[in-house]
Tab-separated table of C-alpha atoms and ligand atoms in Angstrom:
chain	number	residue	atom	x	y	z
A	1	MET	CA	36.763	10.170	9.761
A	2	GLU	CA	38.674	8.917	6.735
A	3	ILE	CA	36.642	10.978	4.331
A	4	ASN	CA	35.865	14.681	4.124
A	5	GLU	CA	33.490	15.315	7.020
A	6	ASN	CA	31.762	18.282	5.446
A	7	ALA	CA	31.123	16.426	2.182
A	8	TYR	CA	29.764	13.472	4.172
A	9	ARG	CA	27.483	15.756	6.187
A	10	LEU	CA	26.088	17.374	3.025
A	11	GLY	CA	25.650	14.053	1.233
A	12	SER	CA	23.945	12.288	4.110
A	13	LYS	CA	21.498	15.107	4.791
A	14	ARG	CA	19.701	16.170	1.628
A	15	SER	CA	18.339	19.706	1.252
A	16	VAL	CA	14.829	19.996	2.673
A	17	ILE	CA	13.485	20.541	-0.882
A	18	ARG	CA	15.124	17.370	-2.218
A	19	GLU	CA	13.923	15.441	0.841
A	20	ILE	CA	10.282	16.366	0.173
A	21	PHE	CA	10.684	15.861	-3.587
A	22	GLU	CA	11.966	12.299	-2.985
A	23	TYR	CA	9.059	11.653	-0.593
A	24	GLY	CA	6.677	12.893	-3.318
A	25	LYS	CA	8.064	10.352	-5.800
A	26	LYS	CA	7.689	7.536	-3.273
A	27	ARG	CA	4.160	8.610	-2.354
A	28	SER	CA	3.193	8.907	-6.058
A	29	ALA	CA	4.253	5.297	-6.603
A	30	GLU	CA	1.906	4.315	-3.747
A	31	ILE	CA	-1.248	6.309	-4.492
A	32	GLY	CA	-0.764	7.601	-8.050
A	33	VAL	CA	0.925	10.783	-9.193
A	34	GLU	CA	-2.452	12.461	-9.780
A	35	ASN	CA	-3.242	12.189	-6.065
A	36	VAL	CA	-0.046	13.820	-4.800
A	37	PHE	CA	0.077	17.614	-4.824
A	38	ASP	CA	3.818	18.025	-4.987
A	39	PHE	CA	4.742	21.707	-4.848
A	40	SER	CA	8.259	21.066	-3.565
A	41	ILE	CA	10.674	21.650	-6.420
A	42	GLY	CA	11.101	24.308	-9.106
A	43	ASN	CA	10.915	21.883	-12.027
A	44	PRO	CA	9.234	23.794	-14.894
A	45	SER	CA	6.126	22.096	-16.286
A	46	VAL	CA	5.852	24.410	-19.303
A	47	GLN	CA	7.319	22.840	-22.453
A	48	PRO	CA	10.584	24.291	-23.756
A	49	PRO	CA	9.831	26.573	-26.748
A	50	LYS	CA	9.472	24.736	-30.073
A	51	GLU	CA	12.589	26.520	-31.398
A	52	ILE	CA	14.636	24.419	-28.958
A	53	SER	CA	13.538	21.019	-30.256
A	54	ASP	CA	13.694	22.280	-33.869
A	55	THR	CA	17.257	23.491	-33.293
A	56	ILE	CA	18.301	20.221	-31.649
A	57	LYS	CA	16.833	18.237	-34.587
A	58	GLU	CA	18.641	20.467	-37.065
A	59	LEU	CA	21.921	20.162	-35.161
A	60	LEU	CA	21.650	16.384	-35.008
A	61	LYS	CA	21.683	16.285	-38.812
A	62	THR	CA	25.296	17.446	-38.821
A	63	GLU	CA	28.042	14.865	-39.102
A	64	ASP	CA	30.365	17.020	-37.031
A	65	SER	CA	30.438	14.995	-33.824
A	66	VAL	CA	33.128	17.187	-32.273
A	67	LEU	CA	30.886	20.245	-32.647
A	68	LEU	CA	28.014	18.443	-30.930
A	69	HIS	CA	29.719	16.218	-28.423
A	70	GLY	CA	33.396	17.196	-28.212
A	71	TYR	CA	35.269	19.379	-25.730
A	72	THR	CA	34.922	23.114	-26.220
A	73	SER	CA	37.352	25.691	-24.828
A	74	ALA	CA	37.300	25.428	-21.034
A	75	GLN	CA	35.354	28.721	-20.754
A	76	GLY	CA	32.939	27.690	-23.528
A	77	ASP	CA	32.594	27.811	-27.311
A	78	PHE	CA	33.460	31.238	-28.720
A	79	GLY	CA	30.269	31.409	-30.823
A	80	ALA	CA	28.050	30.610	-27.839
A	81	ARG	CA	29.837	33.193	-25.682
A	82	LYS	CA	29.582	35.798	-28.446
A	83	ALA	CA	25.841	35.122	-28.835
A	84	VAL	CA	25.409	35.649	-25.078
A	85	SER	CA	27.438	38.890	-24.937
A	86	ASP	CA	25.632	40.265	-28.033
A	87	SER	CA	22.278	39.467	-26.475
A	88	ILE	CA	23.178	41.206	-23.191
A	89	ASN	CA	24.497	44.255	-25.086
A	90	ASN	CA	21.354	44.515	-27.233
A	91	ARG	CA	18.952	44.146	-24.355
A	92	PHE	CA	20.703	46.226	-21.715
A	93	GLY	CA	22.867	48.692	-23.662
A	94	LEU	CA	26.218	47.309	-22.493
A	95	SER	CA	29.550	46.605	-24.218
A	96	LEU	CA	30.542	43.099	-23.184
A	97	THR	CA	32.604	40.783	-25.376
A	98	ALA	CA	32.761	37.000	-25.596
A	99	ASP	CA	35.743	37.254	-23.237
A	100	ASN	CA	33.477	38.481	-20.454
A	101	ILE	CA	31.403	35.280	-20.633
A	102	TYR	CA	32.059	31.861	-19.079
A	103	MET	CA	29.612	29.087	-20.048
A	104	THR	CA	28.500	26.887	-17.118
A	105	CYS	CA	26.372	23.908	-16.117
A	106	GLY	CA	23.508	26.120	-14.859
A	107	ALA	CA	23.232	28.776	-12.163
A	108	ALA	CA	24.429	26.445	-9.400
A	109	ALA	CA	27.772	26.108	-11.178
A	110	SER	CA	27.788	29.837	-12.005
A	111	LEU	CA	27.433	30.646	-8.309
A	112	ALA	CA	29.887	28.032	-7.040
A	113	ILE	CA	32.525	29.236	-9.523
A	114	SER	CA	31.961	32.964	-8.957
A	115	LEU	CA	32.099	32.661	-5.171
A	116	LYS	CA	35.233	30.530	-5.333
A	117	ALA	CA	36.781	33.138	-7.633
A	118	MET	CA	35.970	36.155	-5.463
A	119	LEU	CA	36.076	35.077	-1.822
A	120	ASN	CA	39.252	34.724	0.163
A	121	PRO	CA	39.025	32.468	3.241
A	122	GLY	CA	37.213	34.189	6.097
A	123	GLU	CA	35.692	36.962	3.949
A	124	GLU	CA	31.983	37.676	4.227
A	125	CYS	CA	29.183	37.317	1.705
A	126	VAL	CA	25.885	39.086	2.407
A	127	VAL	CA	22.693	37.333	1.301
A	128	PHE	CA	19.188	38.770	1.541
A	129	ALA	CA	16.625	36.625	3.344
A	130	PRO	CA	14.707	34.761	2.145
A	131	PHE	CA	17.518	33.224	0.063
A	132	PHE	CA	18.162	30.110	-2.042
A	133	THR	CA	19.460	27.559	0.475
A	134	GLU	CA	22.405	26.415	-1.629
A	135	TYR	CA	24.118	29.826	-1.239
A	136	ARG	CA	25.333	28.670	2.150
A	137	VAL	CA	26.898	25.540	0.633
A	138	PHE	CA	28.690	27.461	-2.133
A	139	ILE	CA	29.878	30.307	0.119
A	140	GLU	CA	31.217	27.981	2.784
A	141	ASN	CA	32.891	25.788	0.176
A	142	ALA	CA	34.756	28.899	-0.976
A	143	GLY	CA	35.901	29.468	2.627
A	144	GLY	CA	33.553	32.437	3.061
A	145	LYS	CA	31.191	33.364	5.860
A	146	VAL	CA	27.441	33.819	5.292
A	147	VAL	CA	25.936	37.063	6.626
A	148	VAL	CA	22.147	37.232	6.416
A	149	SER	CA	20.374	40.562	5.909
A	150	LYS	CA	16.745	40.474	6.974
A	151	PRO	CA	13.843	41.635	4.784
A	152	ASN	CA	10.983	44.066	5.373
A	153	GLU	CA	8.343	41.538	6.383
A	154	SER	CA	5.499	43.633	4.982
A	155	ASP	CA	6.600	43.292	1.347
A	156	PHE	CA	9.823	41.195	1.444
A	157	GLN	CA	11.813	43.984	-0.184
A	158	ILE	CA	15.319	44.599	1.225
A	159	ASP	CA	15.607	46.287	4.638
A	160	LEU	CA	18.168	48.918	3.629
A	161	ASN	CA	19.155	49.912	7.177
A	162	ASP	CA	19.794	46.317	8.102
A	163	PHE	CA	21.801	45.816	4.900
A	164	LYS	CA	23.959	48.858	5.600
A	165	ALA	CA	24.667	47.591	9.109
A	166	LYS	CA	25.742	44.187	7.750
A	167	ILE	CA	28.586	45.568	5.597
A	168	ASN	CA	32.033	45.898	7.132
A	169	ASP	CA	35.659	45.887	5.991
A	170	ASN	CA	35.534	42.093	5.738
A	171	THR	CA	32.618	42.066	3.230
A	172	ARG	CA	33.670	40.900	-0.233
A	173	VAL	CA	30.474	39.791	-1.981
A	174	VAL	CA	26.745	40.579	-1.912
A	175	ILE	CA	24.242	38.300	-3.702
A	176	ILE	CA	20.968	39.633	-5.096
A	177	ASN	CA	18.363	37.218	-6.440
A	178	SER	CA	15.450	38.896	-8.203
A	179	PRO	CA	12.864	37.627	-9.088
A	180	ASN	CA	13.394	35.882	-5.807
A	181	ASN	CA	13.293	32.253	-4.850
A	182	PRO	CA	11.350	31.637	-2.583
A	183	SER	CA	9.297	34.875	-2.273
A	184	GLY	CA	8.611	35.611	-5.963
A	185	VAL	CA	9.327	39.263	-5.167
A	186	VAL	CA	11.043	41.480	-7.751
A	187	TYR	CA	13.173	44.142	-6.048
A	188	THR	CA	12.079	47.597	-7.192
A	189	GLU	CA	14.400	49.911	-9.107
A	190	ASN	CA	14.409	52.209	-6.085
A	191	THR	CA	15.597	49.398	-3.822
A	192	ILE	CA	18.304	48.393	-6.306
A	193	LYS	CA	19.510	51.985	-6.647
A	194	ARG	CA	19.766	52.364	-2.872
A	195	VAL	CA	21.603	49.023	-2.483
A	196	CYS	CA	24.119	50.096	-5.137
A	197	GLU	CA	24.577	53.546	-3.573
A	198	ILE	CA	25.300	51.919	-0.209
A	199	LEU	CA	27.802	49.563	-1.852
A	200	LYS	CA	29.599	52.458	-3.584
A	201	GLU	CA	29.792	54.376	-0.285
A	202	LYS	CA	31.144	51.321	1.502
A	203	GLU	CA	33.732	50.588	-1.210
A	204	LYS	CA	34.978	54.142	-0.753
A	205	GLU	CA	34.912	54.012	3.034
A	206	TYR	CA	36.890	50.748	3.211
A	207	GLY	CA	39.033	51.350	0.107
A	208	LYS	CA	38.229	47.921	-1.360
A	209	THR	CA	36.105	46.203	-3.996
A	210	ILE	CA	32.809	44.674	-2.940
A	211	TYR	CA	31.394	42.468	-5.705
A	212	LEU	CA	27.717	42.161	-6.460
A	213	ILE	CA	26.482	38.817	-7.792
A	214	ALA	CA	23.157	39.006	-9.638
A	215	ASP	CA	21.697	35.497	-9.472
A	216	GLU	CA	19.139	35.626	-12.268
A	217	PRO	CA	17.645	32.290	-13.300
A	218	TYR	CA	14.143	33.814	-13.108
A	219	ARG	CA	14.836	37.113	-14.947
A	220	GLU	CA	12.507	36.181	-17.810
A	221	LEU	CA	9.689	34.839	-15.618
A	222	VAL	CA	7.839	38.031	-14.693
A	223	TYR	CA	4.178	38.957	-14.928
A	224	ASP	CA	2.217	42.098	-15.789
A	225	GLY	CA	5.212	43.800	-17.443
A	226	VAL	CA	7.189	44.261	-14.213
A	227	ASN	CA	10.694	45.709	-14.759
A	228	VAL	CA	13.695	43.751	-13.451
A	229	PRO	CA	16.633	46.202	-13.274
A	230	TYR	CA	19.850	44.856	-14.857
A	231	LEU	CA	22.432	45.277	-12.101
A	232	MET	CA	25.425	45.940	-14.395
A	233	ASN	CA	23.724	49.227	-15.294
A	234	TYR	CA	23.712	50.310	-11.644
A	235	TYR	CA	26.999	48.974	-10.270
A	236	ASP	CA	30.286	48.339	-12.096
A	237	ASP	CA	31.549	45.537	-9.851
A	238	THR	CA	28.753	43.200	-10.926
A	239	VAL	CA	28.890	39.593	-12.068
A	240	VAL	CA	25.702	37.993	-13.451
A	241	CYS	CA	25.066	34.303	-12.738
A	242	TYR	CA	22.513	33.155	-15.290
A	243	SER	CA	20.880	29.900	-16.242
A	244	PHE	CA	18.533	28.684	-18.984
A	245	SER	CA	17.005	26.155	-16.567
A	246	LYS	CA	13.845	28.185	-16.033
A	247	SER	CA	13.846	30.676	-18.932
A	248	LEU	CA	13.908	27.827	-21.485
A	249	SER	CA	12.567	25.011	-19.238
A	250	LEU	CA	15.859	23.101	-19.533
A	251	PRO	CA	16.965	22.403	-15.941
A	252	GLY	CA	18.186	18.886	-16.681
A	253	GLU	CA	20.409	20.017	-19.537
A	254	ARG	CA	22.640	22.046	-17.197
A	255	ILE	CA	23.393	25.154	-19.210
A	256	GLY	CA	23.993	28.719	-18.080
A	257	TYR	CA	26.733	31.349	-17.944
A	258	ILE	CA	28.655	33.870	-15.880
A	259	ALA	CA	28.946	37.427	-17.279
A	260	VAL	CA	31.614	39.762	-15.878
A	261	ASN	CA	30.867	43.461	-16.280
A	262	SER	CA	33.393	44.974	-18.688
A	263	THR	CA	33.387	48.290	-16.794
A	264	MET	CA	34.761	46.665	-13.632
A	265	ASN	CA	38.274	47.983	-12.844
A	266	ASN	CA	39.787	44.509	-12.673
A	267	ALA	CA	37.447	42.764	-15.130
A	268	GLN	CA	40.256	40.794	-16.739
A	269	GLU	CA	41.570	39.548	-13.375
A	270	VAL	CA	38.100	38.564	-12.220
A	271	TYR	CA	37.493	36.680	-15.473
A	272	LEU	CA	40.778	34.801	-15.106
A	273	ALA	CA	39.919	33.965	-11.481
A	274	ILE	CA	36.584	32.607	-12.756
A	275	CYS	CA	38.439	30.444	-15.288
A	276	GLY	CA	40.695	29.266	-12.451
A	277	ALA	CA	37.785	28.552	-10.108
A	278	GLY	CA	36.061	26.595	-12.908
A	279	ARG	CA	39.215	24.528	-13.158
A	280	LEU	CA	39.468	24.081	-9.386
A	281	LEU	CA	35.904	22.820	-9.198
A	282	GLY	CA	36.048	20.737	-12.389
A	283	TYR	CA	33.387	22.919	-14.044
A	284	ILE	CA	34.947	23.325	-17.481
A	285	CYS	CA	33.377	22.806	-20.942
A	286	ALA	CA	29.641	23.137	-20.327
A	287	PRO	CA	27.609	20.605	-22.406
A	288	SER	CA	28.579	21.157	-26.053
A	289	LEU	CA	25.252	20.347	-27.690
A	290	PHE	CA	23.480	22.855	-25.467
A	291	GLN	CA	26.123	25.508	-26.018
A	292	GLN	CA	25.255	25.164	-29.722
A	293	VAL	CA	21.547	25.390	-28.910
A	294	ILE	CA	22.139	28.573	-26.888
A	295	LYS	CA	24.242	30.055	-29.688
A	296	ARG	CA	21.146	29.787	-31.907
A	297	CYS	CA	18.381	30.384	-29.340
A	298	VAL	CA	19.800	32.816	-26.806
A	299	ASP	CA	16.845	35.200	-27.112
A	300	VAL	CA	14.085	32.597	-27.286
A	301	LYS	CA	11.701	32.719	-24.306
A	302	VAL	CA	9.345	30.277	-22.697
A	303	ASN	CA	5.614	31.048	-22.558
A	304	VAL	CA	5.030	32.506	-19.076
A	305	GLU	CA	1.228	32.642	-19.388
A	306	PRO	CA	0.639	29.235	-17.706
A	307	TYR	CA	2.713	30.356	-14.705
A	308	LYS	CA	0.835	33.637	-14.483
A	309	LYS	CA	-2.461	31.740	-14.628
A	310	ASN	CA	-1.292	29.407	-11.842
A	311	ARG	CA	-0.146	32.336	-9.740
A	312	ASP	CA	-3.479	34.089	-10.097
A	313	ILE	CA	-5.573	31.003	-9.306
A	314	LEU	CA	-3.480	30.035	-6.294
A	315	TYR	CA	-2.958	33.529	-4.888
A	316	ASN	CA	-6.625	34.492	-5.251
A	317	ALA	CA	-7.931	31.266	-3.717
A	318	LEU	CA	-5.484	31.090	-0.822
A	319	THR	CA	-5.936	34.711	0.217
A	320	GLU	CA	-9.714	34.258	-0.024
A	321	TYR	CA	-9.509	31.272	2.357
A	322	GLY	CA	-7.507	33.442	4.781
A	323	TYR	CA	-3.862	32.573	4.098
A	324	GLU	CA	-1.374	35.464	4.157
A	325	CYS	CA	1.144	35.879	1.331
A	326	VAL	CA	2.831	38.544	-0.781
A	327	LYS	CA	1.596	38.588	-4.381
A	328	PRO	CA	4.602	37.426	-6.403
A	329	ASP	CA	5.616	39.461	-9.467
A	330	GLY	CA	7.913	36.798	-10.832
A	331	ALA	CA	9.509	33.335	-10.598
A	332	PHE	CA	7.019	30.555	-9.827
A	333	TYR	CA	6.859	30.463	-6.058
A	334	LEU	CA	4.277	31.584	-3.536
A	335	PHE	CA	5.644	32.434	-0.095
A	336	VAL	CA	2.902	31.771	2.413
A	337	LYS	CA	2.757	32.399	6.153
A	338	ALA	CA	2.374	29.061	7.944
A	339	LEU	CA	-0.756	28.709	10.064
A	340	GLU	CA	1.339	27.957	13.132
A	341	LYS	CA	4.684	29.271	14.363
A	342	ASP	CA	6.543	26.113	13.401
A	343	ALA	CA	6.559	25.883	9.596
A	344	VAL	CA	7.889	22.309	9.697
A	345	LYS	CA	4.848	21.174	11.707
A	346	PHE	CA	2.560	23.037	9.318
A	347	CYS	CA	4.170	21.217	6.376
A	348	GLU	CA	3.644	17.895	8.168
A	349	LYS	CA	-0.074	18.646	8.532
A	350	ALA	CA	-0.247	19.619	4.852
A	351	ARG	CA	1.531	16.357	4.012
A	352	CYS	CA	-1.293	14.412	5.716
A	353	LYS	CA	-3.484	15.809	2.924
A	354	ASP	CA	-0.834	14.901	0.323
A	355	ILE	CA	0.040	18.551	-0.185
A	356	LEU	CA	3.815	18.837	-0.323
A	357	VAL	CA	5.168	22.302	0.446
A	358	VAL	CA	8.560	23.366	1.762
A	359	PRO	CA	9.261	25.013	5.146
A	360	CYS	CA	11.396	28.131	4.680
A	361	ASP	CA	13.495	28.125	7.866
A	362	ASP	CA	16.589	27.183	5.816
A	363	PHE	CA	15.823	30.106	3.472
A	364	GLY	CA	16.466	32.410	6.436
A	365	VAL	CA	12.848	33.270	7.345
A	366	ASP	CA	11.018	31.217	9.976
A	367	GLY	CA	7.271	30.628	9.913
A	368	TYR	CA	6.787	30.577	6.120
A	369	VAL	CA	6.388	27.891	3.474
A	370	ARG	CA	7.117	27.871	-0.244
A	371	ILE	CA	4.687	26.580	-2.849
A	372	ALA	CA	6.314	25.935	-6.241
A	373	TYR	CA	3.408	26.514	-8.651
A	374	CYS	CA	5.285	25.465	-11.820
A	375	VAL	CA	2.947	22.459	-12.133
A	376	PRO	CA	0.061	21.778	-14.533
A	377	THR	CA	-2.882	24.136	-13.860
A	378	ASP	CA	-5.322	21.291	-13.220
A	379	LYS	CA	-3.121	20.154	-10.321
A	380	ILE	CA	-3.395	23.634	-8.795
A	381	GLU	CA	-7.170	23.602	-9.260
A	382	ARG	CA	-7.580	20.136	-7.750
A	383	SER	CA	-5.416	21.073	-4.741
A	384	LEU	CA	-7.573	24.036	-3.707
A	385	PRO	CA	-10.198	22.112	-1.665
A	386	ARG	CA	-7.341	20.567	0.331
A	387	PHE	CA	-5.783	23.955	1.074
A	388	LYS	CA	-9.242	25.098	2.190
A	389	GLU	CA	-9.684	22.047	4.457
A	390	LEU	CA	-6.253	22.663	5.932
A	391	PHE	CA	-7.159	26.249	6.763
A	392	GLU	CA	-10.465	25.168	8.307
A	393	GLN	CA	-8.683	22.480	10.343
A	394	TYR	CA	-6.594	25.251	11.964
A	395	CYS	CA	-9.690	27.395	12.587
A	396	LEU	CA	-11.288	24.500	14.488
A	397	SER	CA	-8.254	23.686	16.620
B	401	PLP	N1	19.638	30.238	-7.948
B	401	PLP	C1	18.347	30.187	-7.606
B	401	PLP	C2	17.748	31.365	-6.931
B	401	PLP	C3	17.575	29.065	-7.890
B	401	PLP	O1	16.291	29.043	-7.537
B	401	PLP	C4	18.183	27.965	-8.551
B	401	PLP	C5	17.410	26.743	-8.843
B	401	PLP	O2	16.297	26.540	-8.479
B	401	PLP	C6	19.534	28.055	-8.883
B	401	PLP	C7	20.227	29.202	-8.571
B	401	PLP	C8	20.217	26.925	-9.564
B	401	PLP	O3	19.801	26.869	-10.895
B	401	PLP	P1	20.305	25.758	-11.917
B	401	PLP	O4	19.317	24.663	-11.908
B	401	PLP	O5	20.383	26.441	-13.219
B	401	PLP	O6	21.649	25.294	-11.443
């Protein structure tokens, strides 16, 4: 082939989520968007907070086009980075500086850069199933090898024995995503403490650094006051990959950051490797206008009440009909056991009722589907009779 085979393979086969999302758009054009129950993609339906549009309007009044639309430093505008480090320090009692922060085009870029910066070819990265499917793409692009650690299927917390067994002297990175996509589970403080203890023991045993990546686009989307432990407070060798895509409902604006823990032994080296990886991947100068917005709105939060309402309606109805799922504490996904062994076939049957859900085989757990409930509440309500019919169809067959 006269092009890069791997790039061709990835481009010609979309992710399963994107595939269903594209089908949903096509189907909506045929029968009307109101008749398609598209739960495929995590596109927030809640409006960004008013402070965001007010800030944009205010910024647009300035004549300083370089401030709004020009290049910033490769790692991001100093003021935006300082606002981020101050916010982290205030909320989590840390001592980061602007020079621990690298502004990015969302969590996808944060992850791709961090993995490229930390992994040497052939080194292993442990991910906890179920996991965001793009991890595999980013890890393999960095020359790393994906090692999947299985969950406790009763509650989808981490199986600590399995995790311990998956670490060896070739492990370089571990990724934790909590609140989790696709399960909605928030890992408990106890689980996090045990994971970090195991990592410290293993670092000692093998005499090497094992980095922990906290992938946190859903940190702010939690319900009923659930605590999401901040990993830098439990493990020095932590890098946080953050995004404002979900916390401010701005996924199309592509803005996020990487934060390197200042207490890491080689924090400066890691930061420079991140700058280098950003350069290697062409991810420099995150969008300037949105860096300015973040500088002013770093602590603004979206209203999570509509998501909580959707979760409650959907979880209560589906479990009443007989579906099995773990009650999610955060994010906006419901992880439901398919009504047959093959989740792909189950999704096809759901699709016949214009319910679009995603099979989770690529997330590392077979036999489950993901329902993204970040849609208007009336869509959830109108979908319920179809979920009921689908359940009854299986009871009859
Ligand atoms: N990590 C997880 C767990 C996600 O669910 C997503 C997006 O859905 C991302 C990273 C990528 O986020 P972004 O859109 O900010 O690149």
